[in-house]
Amino acid sequence: MKKNILYLALALALPIISSCSSSDDLRDSYSETRTVSLPGGIQALAGRMHIKVSPEAVRKMKPGTSGVISMQSAPTRLSRAMNDIGTYRIERLFAPAGQFEERSIAFGLDRWFTIHFDSRQDLTAALKKFQSLDEVQVAEEVACLSFPETTTAAMPAEPLKAKGPASAPFNDPQIGAQWHYKNDGSIDSRSRAGSDCNVWPVWKDYTTGKPNVIVAIIDGGIDVTHEDLKDNLHVNTAELNGTQGVDDDGNGFVDDVYGYNFVEASDVVGGKIEPDDAGHGTHVAGTVAARNNNGLGVAGIAGGDGSTNSGVRLLSCQIFRKSKEEGSARQPSSMLPIMAP
Ligand SMILES: [Ca+2]
Ligand SMILES: [Ca+2]
């Protein structure tokens, strides 16, 4: 993973490493991440926490041009606390935003860090220790992320037929089955008139979506080749026409053509978006802005009317890869304001 990992300076790392059996033992990967249960039923990652430090503390923890920070000058109590729990890596929670970094600093996003420490440590005790420090404003667990579950009871026993209300406003072949947009009770015996979001009048009288609106899909990755989505994707042309492996538009993200893969995993290369195994991100993107009136598939809530200057644009901010995967994701702090036109 190549995302601005801030390593401890050797001066601090030596005593940390020497206090453990092996530094390699502590260096977990996404696939090896262990979870623990906290009071209240929260599932959290072992050996991880997020902290927000004070403005005074962060001034001493600034990374150099190489990305390496010197903890020698960090507040003594904070350094000692990190040492006590076997900290082996510190990284910015919100990735540095390149030319837009000033904006991140203004909102204090540069003061959030992920602490990686010995997963054998008691997480509750570690959080309590950090919460007691003057230099730390917030210390919290890294909650597990997992796919939202859909219960079978909420799903129809049989697929709905692609019919439904007459006079559909667009020619998408599946629009009749999208009862959640317009439900007049005619789809089948189970459908209930009015159980919908009533978007048809909005399309007719107000808008079908405008391309100057970018909607971030914070979910599994979008299939950017999908025939009913590709024309409504936000495309970062500087990256599309740029050099692979280079942050061509200077926003802190490399090769972010359609968004970014924020999954925290050692095998995620270059932030490249990959559709999740359940197609969930693609499904959500389609609900938001599948291309309308293109004679293909379904309609999206804000998918336009088929004309060039219509439909919102989709930005894939991937935080999931698999249905049953547990882990964490880095935060897409700067992507949304940066990529908006
Ligand atoms: Ca970029
Ligand atoms: Ca369509």
mmCIF file of C-alpha atoms in Angstrom, residues 6-341:
data_model
loop_
_atom_site.group_PDB
_atom_site.id
_atom_site.type_symbol
_atom_site.label_atom_id
_atom_site.label_comp_id
_atom_site.label_asym_id
_atom_site.label_seq_id
_atom_site.Cartn_x
_atom_site.Cartn_y
_atom_site.Cartn_z
ATOM 1 C CA LEU A 6 4.184 7.916 8.061
ATOM 2 C CA TYR A 7 6.811 5.846 9.710
ATOM 3 C CA LEU A 8 8.131 6.463 13.117
ATOM 4 C CA ALA A 9 11.605 7.835 13.235
ATOM 5 C CA LEU A 10 14.297 5.374 14.084
ATOM 6 C CA ALA A 11 14.773 7.015 17.441
ATOM 7 C CA LEU A 12 11.322 5.939 18.523
ATOM 8 C CA ALA A 13 11.080 2.756 16.520
ATOM 9 C CA LEU A 14 14.090 1.133 18.116
ATOM 10 C CA PRO A 15 12.709 0.971 21.641
ATOM 11 C CA ILE A 16 9.341 -0.135 20.278
ATOM 12 C CA ILE A 17 10.779 -2.939 18.255
ATOM 13 C CA SER A 18 13.050 -4.008 21.020
ATOM 14 C CA SER A 19 10.131 -4.323 23.383
ATOM 15 C CA CYS A 20 8.426 -6.895 21.159
ATOM 16 C CA SER A 21 9.380 -10.313 19.965
ATOM 17 C CA SER A 22 9.474 -9.269 16.349
ATOM 18 C CA SER A 23 8.303 -6.231 14.456
ATOM 19 C CA ASP A 24 7.018 -8.540 11.748
ATOM 20 C CA ASP A 25 4.730 -10.182 14.260
ATOM 21 C CA LEU A 26 2.975 -6.884 14.721
ATOM 22 C CA ARG A 27 2.621 -5.875 11.128
ATOM 23 C CA ASP A 28 -0.785 -7.103 10.225
ATOM 24 C CA SER A 29 -2.334 -6.942 6.803
ATOM 25 C CA TYR A 30 -5.891 -6.505 5.740
ATOM 26 C CA SER A 31 -6.522 -10.202 5.394
ATOM 27 C CA GLU A 32 -5.028 -10.928 8.800
ATOM 28 C CA THR A 33 -6.913 -8.250 10.685
ATOM 29 C CA ARG A 34 -8.416 -9.470 13.938
ATOM 30 C CA THR A 35 -11.503 -7.977 15.487
ATOM 31 C CA VAL A 36 -12.517 -7.479 19.088
ATOM 32 C CA SER A 37 -15.854 -6.795 20.754
ATOM 33 C CA LEU A 38 -16.203 -3.620 22.754
ATOM 34 C CA PRO A 39 -18.950 -2.679 25.217
ATOM 35 C CA GLY A 40 -22.113 -1.794 23.369
ATOM 36 C CA GLY A 41 -21.625 -4.517 20.805
ATOM 37 C CA ILE A 42 -19.146 -2.558 18.704
ATOM 38 C CA GLN A 43 -16.841 -4.667 16.574
ATOM 39 C CA ALA A 44 -13.473 -3.002 16.218
ATOM 40 C CA LEU A 45 -10.108 -3.821 14.739
ATOM 41 C CA ALA A 46 -7.520 -5.063 17.204
ATOM 42 C CA GLY A 47 -4.319 -3.061 17.326
ATOM 43 C CA ARG A 48 -5.775 0.036 15.714
ATOM 44 C CA MET A 49 -7.136 3.340 16.881
ATOM 45 C CA HIS A 50 -7.863 6.746 15.465
ATOM 46 C CA ILE A 51 -6.656 9.789 17.333
ATOM 47 C CA LYS A 52 -7.072 13.493 16.772
ATOM 48 C CA VAL A 53 -4.244 15.461 18.283
ATOM 49 C CA SER A 54 -4.101 19.085 19.344
ATOM 50 C CA PRO A 55 -2.885 21.795 16.943
ATOM 51 C CA GLU A 56 0.223 22.168 19.086
ATOM 52 C CA ALA A 57 1.005 18.474 18.878
ATOM 53 C CA VAL A 58 0.488 18.184 15.127
ATOM 54 C CA ARG A 59 2.923 20.993 14.450
ATOM 55 C CA LYS A 60 5.624 18.747 15.876
ATOM 56 C CA MET A 61 4.444 15.711 13.936
ATOM 57 C CA LYS A 62 4.543 17.222 10.465
ATOM 58 C CA PRO A 63 5.952 14.881 7.857
ATOM 59 C CA GLY A 64 8.999 15.912 5.909
ATOM 60 C CA THR A 65 9.136 15.867 2.142
ATOM 61 C CA SER A 66 9.978 12.175 2.268
ATOM 62 C CA GLY A 67 6.832 11.434 4.248
ATOM 63 C CA VAL A 68 8.839 10.406 7.294
ATOM 64 C CA ILE A 69 8.031 12.133 10.534
ATOM 65 C CA SER A 70 10.287 12.603 13.488
ATOM 66 C CA MET A 71 8.711 11.531 16.717
ATOM 67 C CA GLN A 72 11.681 12.780 18.659
ATOM 68 C CA SER A 73 10.044 16.168 18.853
ATOM 69 C CA ALA A 74 6.548 14.826 19.460
ATOM 70 C CA PRO A 75 5.051 15.555 22.848
ATOM 71 C CA THR A 76 6.727 13.314 25.366
ATOM 72 C CA ARG A 77 3.586 11.860 26.897
ATOM 73 C CA LEU A 78 2.158 11.006 23.499
ATOM 74 C CA SER A 79 5.376 9.331 22.412
ATOM 75 C CA ARG A 80 5.509 7.375 25.635
ATOM 76 C CA ALA A 81 1.906 6.222 25.271
ATOM 77 C CA MET A 82 2.579 5.028 21.739
ATOM 78 C CA ASN A 83 5.631 3.202 22.901
ATOM 79 C CA ASP A 84 3.726 1.551 25.746
ATOM 80 C CA ILE A 85 1.248 -0.132 23.390
ATOM 81 C CA GLY A 86 3.822 -1.248 20.834
ATOM 82 C CA THR A 87 3.096 1.272 18.109
ATOM 83 C CA TYR A 88 4.817 0.400 14.860
ATOM 84 C CA ARG A 89 3.169 2.695 12.347
ATOM 85 C CA ILE A 90 1.399 6.032 12.265
ATOM 86 C CA GLU A 91 -0.378 7.319 9.209
ATOM 87 C CA ARG A 92 -2.647 10.133 8.333
ATOM 88 C CA LEU A 93 -6.276 9.040 8.559
ATOM 89 C CA PHE A 94 -7.261 11.567 5.902
ATOM 90 C CA ALA A 95 -4.773 11.334 3.113
ATOM 91 C CA PRO A 96 -2.736 14.469 2.378
ATOM 92 C CA ALA A 97 -4.561 16.376 -0.328
ATOM 93 C CA GLY A 98 -1.735 17.676 -2.456
ATOM 94 C CA GLN A 99 -2.445 21.152 -3.742
ATOM 95 C CA PHE A 100 -5.632 21.180 -1.667
ATOM 96 C CA GLU A 101 -3.947 20.383 1.615
ATOM 97 C CA GLU A 102 -4.638 23.841 2.995
ATOM 98 C CA ARG A 103 -8.315 23.018 2.949
ATOM 99 C CA SER A 104 -7.753 19.824 4.914
ATOM 100 C CA ILE A 105 -5.752 21.741 7.492
ATOM 101 C CA ALA A 106 -8.484 24.356 7.837
ATOM 102 C CA PHE A 107 -10.894 21.617 8.872
ATOM 103 C CA GLY A 108 -8.397 19.882 11.155
ATOM 104 C CA LEU A 109 -8.253 16.760 8.994
ATOM 105 C CA ASP A 110 -4.459 16.800 9.165
ATOM 106 C CA ARG A 111 -4.701 16.173 12.909
ATOM 107 C CA TRP A 112 -6.266 12.734 12.593
ATOM 108 C CA PHE A 113 -4.003 9.708 12.638
ATOM 109 C CA THR A 114 -4.381 5.964 12.573
ATOM 110 C CA ILE A 115 -2.200 4.297 15.157
ATOM 111 C CA HIS A 116 -1.136 0.720 14.408
ATOM 112 C CA PHE A 117 -0.004 -1.095 17.508
ATOM 113 C CA ASP A 118 0.453 -4.522 19.030
ATOM 114 C CA SER A 119 -2.872 -6.296 18.495
ATOM 115 C CA ARG A 120 -2.356 -8.222 21.729
ATOM 116 C CA GLN A 121 -2.849 -5.038 23.710
ATOM 117 C CA ASP A 122 -6.193 -4.444 25.447
ATOM 118 C CA LEU A 123 -7.952 -2.021 23.116
ATOM 119 C CA THR A 124 -10.239 -0.563 25.761
ATOM 120 C CA ALA A 125 -7.316 0.178 28.046
ATOM 121 C CA ALA A 126 -5.310 1.653 25.202
ATOM 122 C CA LEU A 127 -8.143 3.981 24.252
ATOM 123 C CA LYS A 128 -8.499 5.077 27.847
ATOM 124 C CA LYS A 129 -4.804 5.834 28.064
ATOM 125 C CA PHE A 130 -4.858 8.040 24.975
ATOM 126 C CA GLN A 131 -8.096 9.755 25.943
ATOM 127 C CA SER A 132 -6.403 10.939 29.127
ATOM 128 C CA LEU A 133 -3.626 12.775 27.286
ATOM 129 C CA ASP A 134 -3.746 16.535 26.913
ATOM 130 C CA GLU A 135 -2.270 16.236 23.432
ATOM 131 C CA VAL A 136 -5.105 13.992 22.255
ATOM 132 C CA GLN A 137 -8.540 15.467 21.628
ATOM 133 C CA VAL A 138 -10.177 12.286 20.401
ATOM 134 C CA ALA A 139 -9.163 8.647 20.669
ATOM 135 C CA GLU A 140 -11.544 6.083 19.291
ATOM 136 C CA GLU A 141 -11.685 2.550 18.019
ATOM 137 C CA VAL A 142 -11.545 1.686 14.334
ATOM 138 C CA ALA A 143 -14.946 0.185 13.773
ATOM 139 C CA CYS A 144 -15.271 -2.695 11.343
ATOM 140 C CA LEU A 145 -16.861 -2.048 8.021
ATOM 141 C CA SER A 146 -19.021 -4.658 6.406
ATOM 142 C CA PHE A 147 -21.651 -4.818 3.747
ATOM 143 C CA PRO A 148 -25.138 -3.806 4.731
ATOM 144 C CA GLU A 149 -27.228 -6.933 4.960
ATOM 145 C CA THR A 150 -30.490 -7.356 3.112
ATOM 146 C CA THR A 151 -32.885 -9.763 4.719
ATOM 147 C CA THR A 152 -34.680 -12.193 2.496
ATOM 148 C CA ALA A 153 -37.956 -11.292 4.175
ATOM 149 C CA ALA A 154 -37.760 -7.847 2.615
ATOM 150 C CA MET A 155 -37.304 -9.208 -0.880
ATOM 151 C CA PRO A 156 -40.084 -10.488 -3.129
ATOM 152 C CA ALA A 157 -40.267 -14.248 -3.481
ATOM 153 C CA GLU A 158 -40.231 -13.926 -7.243
ATOM 154 C CA PRO A 159 -38.663 -11.329 -9.483
ATOM 155 C CA LEU A 160 -41.046 -8.580 -10.420
ATOM 156 C CA LYS A 161 -42.013 -8.494 -14.050
ATOM 157 C CA ALA A 162 -40.928 -5.570 -16.154
ATOM 158 C CA LYS A 163 -44.359 -4.067 -16.569
ATOM 159 C CA GLY A 164 -46.088 -1.734 -14.188
ATOM 160 C CA PRO A 165 -47.459 1.753 -14.771
ATOM 161 C CA ALA A 166 -48.280 2.729 -18.300
ATOM 162 C CA SER A 167 -46.763 5.737 -19.993
ATOM 163 C CA ALA A 168 -43.333 5.439 -18.434
ATOM 164 C CA PRO A 169 -41.433 8.655 -19.133
ATOM 165 C CA PHE A 170 -38.309 6.909 -20.444
ATOM 166 C CA ASN A 171 -37.604 3.981 -22.728
ATOM 167 C CA ASP A 172 -35.428 1.952 -20.321
ATOM 168 C CA PRO A 173 -36.833 -1.590 -20.603
ATOM 169 C CA GLN A 174 -36.778 -2.334 -16.861
ATOM 170 C CA ILE A 175 -38.344 0.911 -15.694
ATOM 171 C CA GLY A 176 -41.717 -0.725 -15.277
ATOM 172 C CA ALA A 177 -40.328 -3.015 -12.608
ATOM 173 C CA GLN A 178 -38.853 -0.115 -10.654
ATOM 174 C CA TRP A 179 -41.883 0.207 -8.428
ATOM 175 C CA HIS A 180 -39.866 2.185 -5.922
ATOM 176 C CA TYR A 181 -39.960 5.095 -8.387
ATOM 177 C CA LYS A 182 -43.627 4.830 -9.289
ATOM 178 C CA ASN A 183 -46.021 2.317 -7.812
ATOM 179 C CA ASP A 184 -49.653 2.388 -8.931
ATOM 180 C CA GLY A 185 -50.335 -1.078 -7.574
ATOM 181 C CA SER A 186 -50.399 -2.700 -11.002
ATOM 182 C CA ILE A 187 -47.100 -4.566 -10.954
ATOM 183 C CA ASP A 188 -48.559 -7.620 -9.237
ATOM 184 C CA SER A 189 -50.776 -8.615 -6.338
ATOM 185 C CA ARG A 190 -48.112 -7.722 -3.809
ATOM 186 C CA SER A 191 -47.570 -4.175 -4.939
ATOM 187 C CA ARG A 192 -49.189 -1.344 -3.046
ATOM 188 C CA ALA A 193 -50.063 1.880 -4.804
ATOM 189 C CA GLY A 194 -48.149 4.844 -3.453
ATOM 190 C CA SER A 195 -45.316 2.812 -1.929
ATOM 191 C CA ASP A 196 -42.688 4.668 -3.906
ATOM 192 C CA CYS A 197 -40.549 7.793 -3.915
ATOM 193 C CA ASN A 198 -42.806 9.366 -6.548
ATOM 194 C CA VAL A 199 -39.963 10.530 -8.753
ATOM 195 C CA TRP A 200 -41.900 10.683 -12.017
ATOM 196 C CA PRO A 201 -43.409 14.131 -11.315
ATOM 197 C CA VAL A 202 -39.953 15.363 -10.326
ATOM 198 C CA TRP A 203 -38.544 14.227 -13.658
ATOM 199 C CA LYS A 204 -41.420 15.906 -15.486
ATOM 200 C CA ASP A 205 -41.657 19.185 -13.594
ATOM 201 C CA TYR A 206 -38.273 19.798 -12.024
ATOM 202 C CA THR A 207 -35.144 17.925 -13.042
ATOM 203 C CA THR A 208 -33.689 14.601 -14.081
ATOM 204 C CA GLY A 209 -30.279 15.525 -12.679
ATOM 205 C CA LYS A 210 -27.508 17.831 -13.860
ATOM 206 C CA PRO A 211 -23.915 16.882 -14.643
ATOM 207 C CA ASN A 212 -22.514 19.644 -12.456
ATOM 208 C CA VAL A 213 -23.659 17.566 -9.477
ATOM 209 C CA ILE A 214 -21.263 14.772 -8.514
ATOM 210 C CA VAL A 215 -22.573 12.018 -6.267
ATOM 211 C CA ALA A 216 -19.998 9.997 -4.340
ATOM 212 C CA ILE A 217 -20.871 6.308 -4.077
ATOM 213 C CA ILE A 218 -19.186 5.321 -0.803
ATOM 214 C CA ASP A 219 -19.681 1.577 -1.093
ATOM 215 C CA GLY A 220 -18.251 -1.256 -3.133
ATOM 216 C CA GLY A 221 -16.528 -0.178 -6.304
ATOM 217 C CA ILE A 222 -18.604 0.737 -9.330
ATOM 218 C CA ASP A 223 -18.248 -1.308 -12.503
ATOM 219 C CA VAL A 224 -16.994 1.571 -14.611
ATOM 220 C CA THR A 225 -17.489 -0.425 -17.802
ATOM 221 C CA HIS A 226 -21.199 -0.997 -17.194
ATOM 222 C CA GLU A 227 -23.198 -0.021 -20.269
ATOM 223 C CA ASP A 228 -25.884 1.743 -18.251
ATOM 224 C CA LEU A 229 -23.437 3.668 -16.036
ATOM 225 C CA LYS A 230 -20.409 4.572 -18.140
ATOM 226 C CA ASP A 231 -22.006 7.683 -19.621
ATOM 227 C CA ASN A 232 -22.840 9.082 -16.181
ATOM 228 C CA LEU A 233 -19.437 8.626 -14.552
ATOM 229 C CA HIS A 234 -17.361 11.513 -13.326
ATOM 230 C CA VAL A 235 -14.112 11.332 -15.258
ATOM 231 C CA ASN A 236 -10.972 13.024 -14.010
ATOM 232 C CA THR A 237 -9.552 13.889 -17.406
ATOM 233 C CA ALA A 238 -6.167 14.937 -16.010
ATOM 234 C CA GLU A 239 -5.679 11.389 -14.753
ATOM 235 C CA LEU A 240 -7.333 9.741 -17.751
ATOM 236 C CA ASN A 241 -4.916 11.486 -20.077
ATOM 237 C CA GLY A 242 -2.052 11.526 -17.612
ATOM 238 C CA THR A 243 0.770 9.200 -16.718
ATOM 239 C CA GLN A 244 0.107 5.955 -14.901
ATOM 240 C CA GLY A 245 1.518 6.022 -11.386
ATOM 241 C CA VAL A 246 1.562 9.806 -11.246
ATOM 242 C CA ASP A 247 -0.794 12.153 -9.435
ATOM 243 C CA ASP A 248 -1.391 14.191 -12.561
ATOM 244 C CA ASP A 249 -3.825 16.699 -11.085
ATOM 245 C CA GLY A 250 -1.973 17.083 -7.785
ATOM 246 C CA ASN A 251 -4.924 16.238 -5.555
ATOM 247 C CA GLY A 252 -3.016 13.687 -3.468
ATOM 248 C CA PHE A 253 -4.451 10.639 -5.235
ATOM 249 C CA VAL A 254 -2.653 8.690 -7.936
ATOM 250 C CA ASP A 255 -4.584 7.491 -10.995
ATOM 251 C CA ASP A 256 -7.967 8.532 -9.632
ATOM 252 C CA VAL A 257 -9.771 8.502 -12.956
ATOM 253 C CA TYR A 258 -13.235 7.494 -11.743
ATOM 254 C CA GLY A 259 -12.693 7.894 -8.010
ATOM 255 C CA TYR A 260 -10.494 5.960 -5.653
ATOM 256 C CA ASN A 261 -10.225 2.659 -3.865
ATOM 257 C CA PHE A 262 -9.963 3.449 -0.174
ATOM 258 C CA VAL A 263 -9.853 -0.138 0.992
ATOM 259 C CA GLU A 264 -6.950 -0.526 3.362
ATOM 260 C CA ALA A 265 -5.248 -3.580 1.977
ATOM 261 C CA SER A 266 -1.766 -4.553 1.041
ATOM 262 C CA ASP A 267 -2.902 -5.901 -2.308
ATOM 263 C CA VAL A 268 -4.762 -2.808 -3.455
ATOM 264 C CA VAL A 269 -2.570 -1.264 -6.093
ATOM 265 C CA GLY A 270 -2.802 2.347 -7.093
ATOM 266 C CA GLY A 271 -6.193 2.871 -5.585
ATOM 267 C CA LYS A 272 -7.752 1.253 -8.638
ATOM 268 C CA ILE A 273 -11.460 0.705 -8.324
ATOM 269 C CA GLU A 274 -12.668 -2.870 -8.522
ATOM 270 C CA PRO A 275 -16.314 -3.893 -8.378
ATOM 271 C CA ASP A 276 -17.195 -5.712 -5.179
ATOM 272 C CA ASP A 277 -18.107 -9.368 -5.427
ATOM 273 C CA ALA A 278 -21.787 -8.698 -4.750
ATOM 274 C CA GLY A 279 -22.099 -5.883 -7.257
ATOM 275 C CA HIS A 280 -23.418 -3.721 -4.459
ATOM 276 C CA GLY A 281 -21.594 -0.551 -5.409
ATOM 277 C CA THR A 282 -22.726 -0.924 -8.994
ATOM 278 C CA HIS A 283 -26.302 -1.504 -7.861
ATOM 279 C CA VAL A 284 -26.277 1.598 -5.675
ATOM 280 C CA ALA A 285 -24.755 3.640 -8.479
ATOM 281 C CA GLY A 286 -27.505 2.461 -10.793
ATOM 282 C CA THR A 287 -30.198 3.541 -8.393
ATOM 283 C CA VAL A 288 -28.611 6.966 -8.206
ATOM 284 C CA ALA A 289 -27.835 7.530 -11.840
ATOM 285 C CA ALA A 290 -28.197 4.691 -14.296
ATOM 286 C CA ARG A 291 -28.461 6.428 -17.638
ATOM 287 C CA ASN A 292 -32.089 7.242 -18.409
ATOM 288 C CA ASN A 293 -33.833 7.029 -21.761
ATOM 289 C CA ASN A 294 -30.997 5.100 -23.426
ATOM 290 C CA GLY A 295 -33.000 1.987 -24.218
ATOM 291 C CA LEU A 296 -30.859 -0.031 -21.804
ATOM 292 C CA GLY A 297 -31.488 -1.627 -18.434
ATOM 293 C CA VAL A 298 -32.973 0.538 -15.741
ATOM 294 C CA ALA A 299 -33.521 4.185 -14.915
ATOM 295 C CA GLY A 300 -31.706 6.101 -12.206
ATOM 296 C CA ILE A 301 -33.235 8.629 -9.837
ATOM 297 C CA ALA A 302 -30.988 11.331 -11.275
ATOM 298 C CA GLY A 303 -29.925 9.592 -14.465
ATOM 299 C CA GLY A 304 -30.847 12.393 -16.849
ATOM 300 C CA ASP A 305 -33.255 12.315 -19.778
ATOM 301 C CA GLY A 306 -30.934 10.982 -22.449
ATOM 302 C CA SER A 307 -29.709 14.384 -23.571
ATOM 303 C CA THR A 308 -26.046 15.334 -23.300
ATOM 304 C CA ASN A 309 -26.374 17.899 -20.534
ATOM 305 C CA SER A 310 -28.372 15.772 -18.148
ATOM 306 C CA GLY A 311 -27.821 13.306 -15.351
ATOM 307 C CA VAL A 312 -25.623 13.640 -12.289
ATOM 308 C CA ARG A 313 -22.124 12.201 -12.374
ATOM 309 C CA LEU A 314 -21.036 9.239 -10.261
ATOM 310 C CA LEU A 315 -17.795 9.158 -8.296
ATOM 311 C CA SER A 316 -16.707 5.763 -6.987
ATOM 312 C CA CYS A 317 -15.293 5.980 -3.462
ATOM 313 C CA GLN A 318 -14.698 2.312 -2.754
ATOM 314 C CA ILE A 319 -14.670 1.149 0.866
ATOM 315 C CA PHE A 320 -15.754 -2.482 0.367
ATOM 316 C CA ARG A 321 -14.487 -5.347 -1.761
ATOM 317 C CA LYS A 322 -16.240 -8.447 -0.465
ATOM 318 C CA SER A 323 -19.481 -9.263 1.268
ATOM 319 C CA LYS A 324 -17.920 -10.888 4.276
ATOM 320 C CA GLU A 325 -14.720 -8.930 4.470
ATOM 321 C CA GLU A 326 -13.964 -6.989 7.606
ATOM 322 C CA GLY A 327 -11.478 -4.209 7.803
ATOM 323 C CA SER A 328 -11.144 -0.504 7.580
ATOM 324 C CA ALA A 329 -10.919 2.103 4.898
ATOM 325 C CA ARG A 330 -8.959 5.267 4.622
ATOM 326 C CA GLN A 331 -11.085 8.324 4.454
ATOM 327 C CA PRO A 332 -11.906 10.098 1.195
ATOM 328 C CA SER A 333 -11.452 13.445 2.867
ATOM 329 C CA SER A 334 -10.278 15.567 0.043
ATOM 330 C CA MET A 335 -11.764 13.837 -2.924
ATOM 331 C CA LEU A 336 -15.241 15.255 -2.837
ATOM 332 C CA PRO A 337 -14.506 18.981 -2.611
ATOM 333 C CA ILE A 338 -11.481 18.606 -4.824
ATOM 334 C CA MET A 339 -13.144 16.810 -7.657
ATOM 335 C CA ALA A 340 -16.264 18.937 -7.725
ATOM 336 C CA PRO A 341 -16.128 21.352 -10.652
#
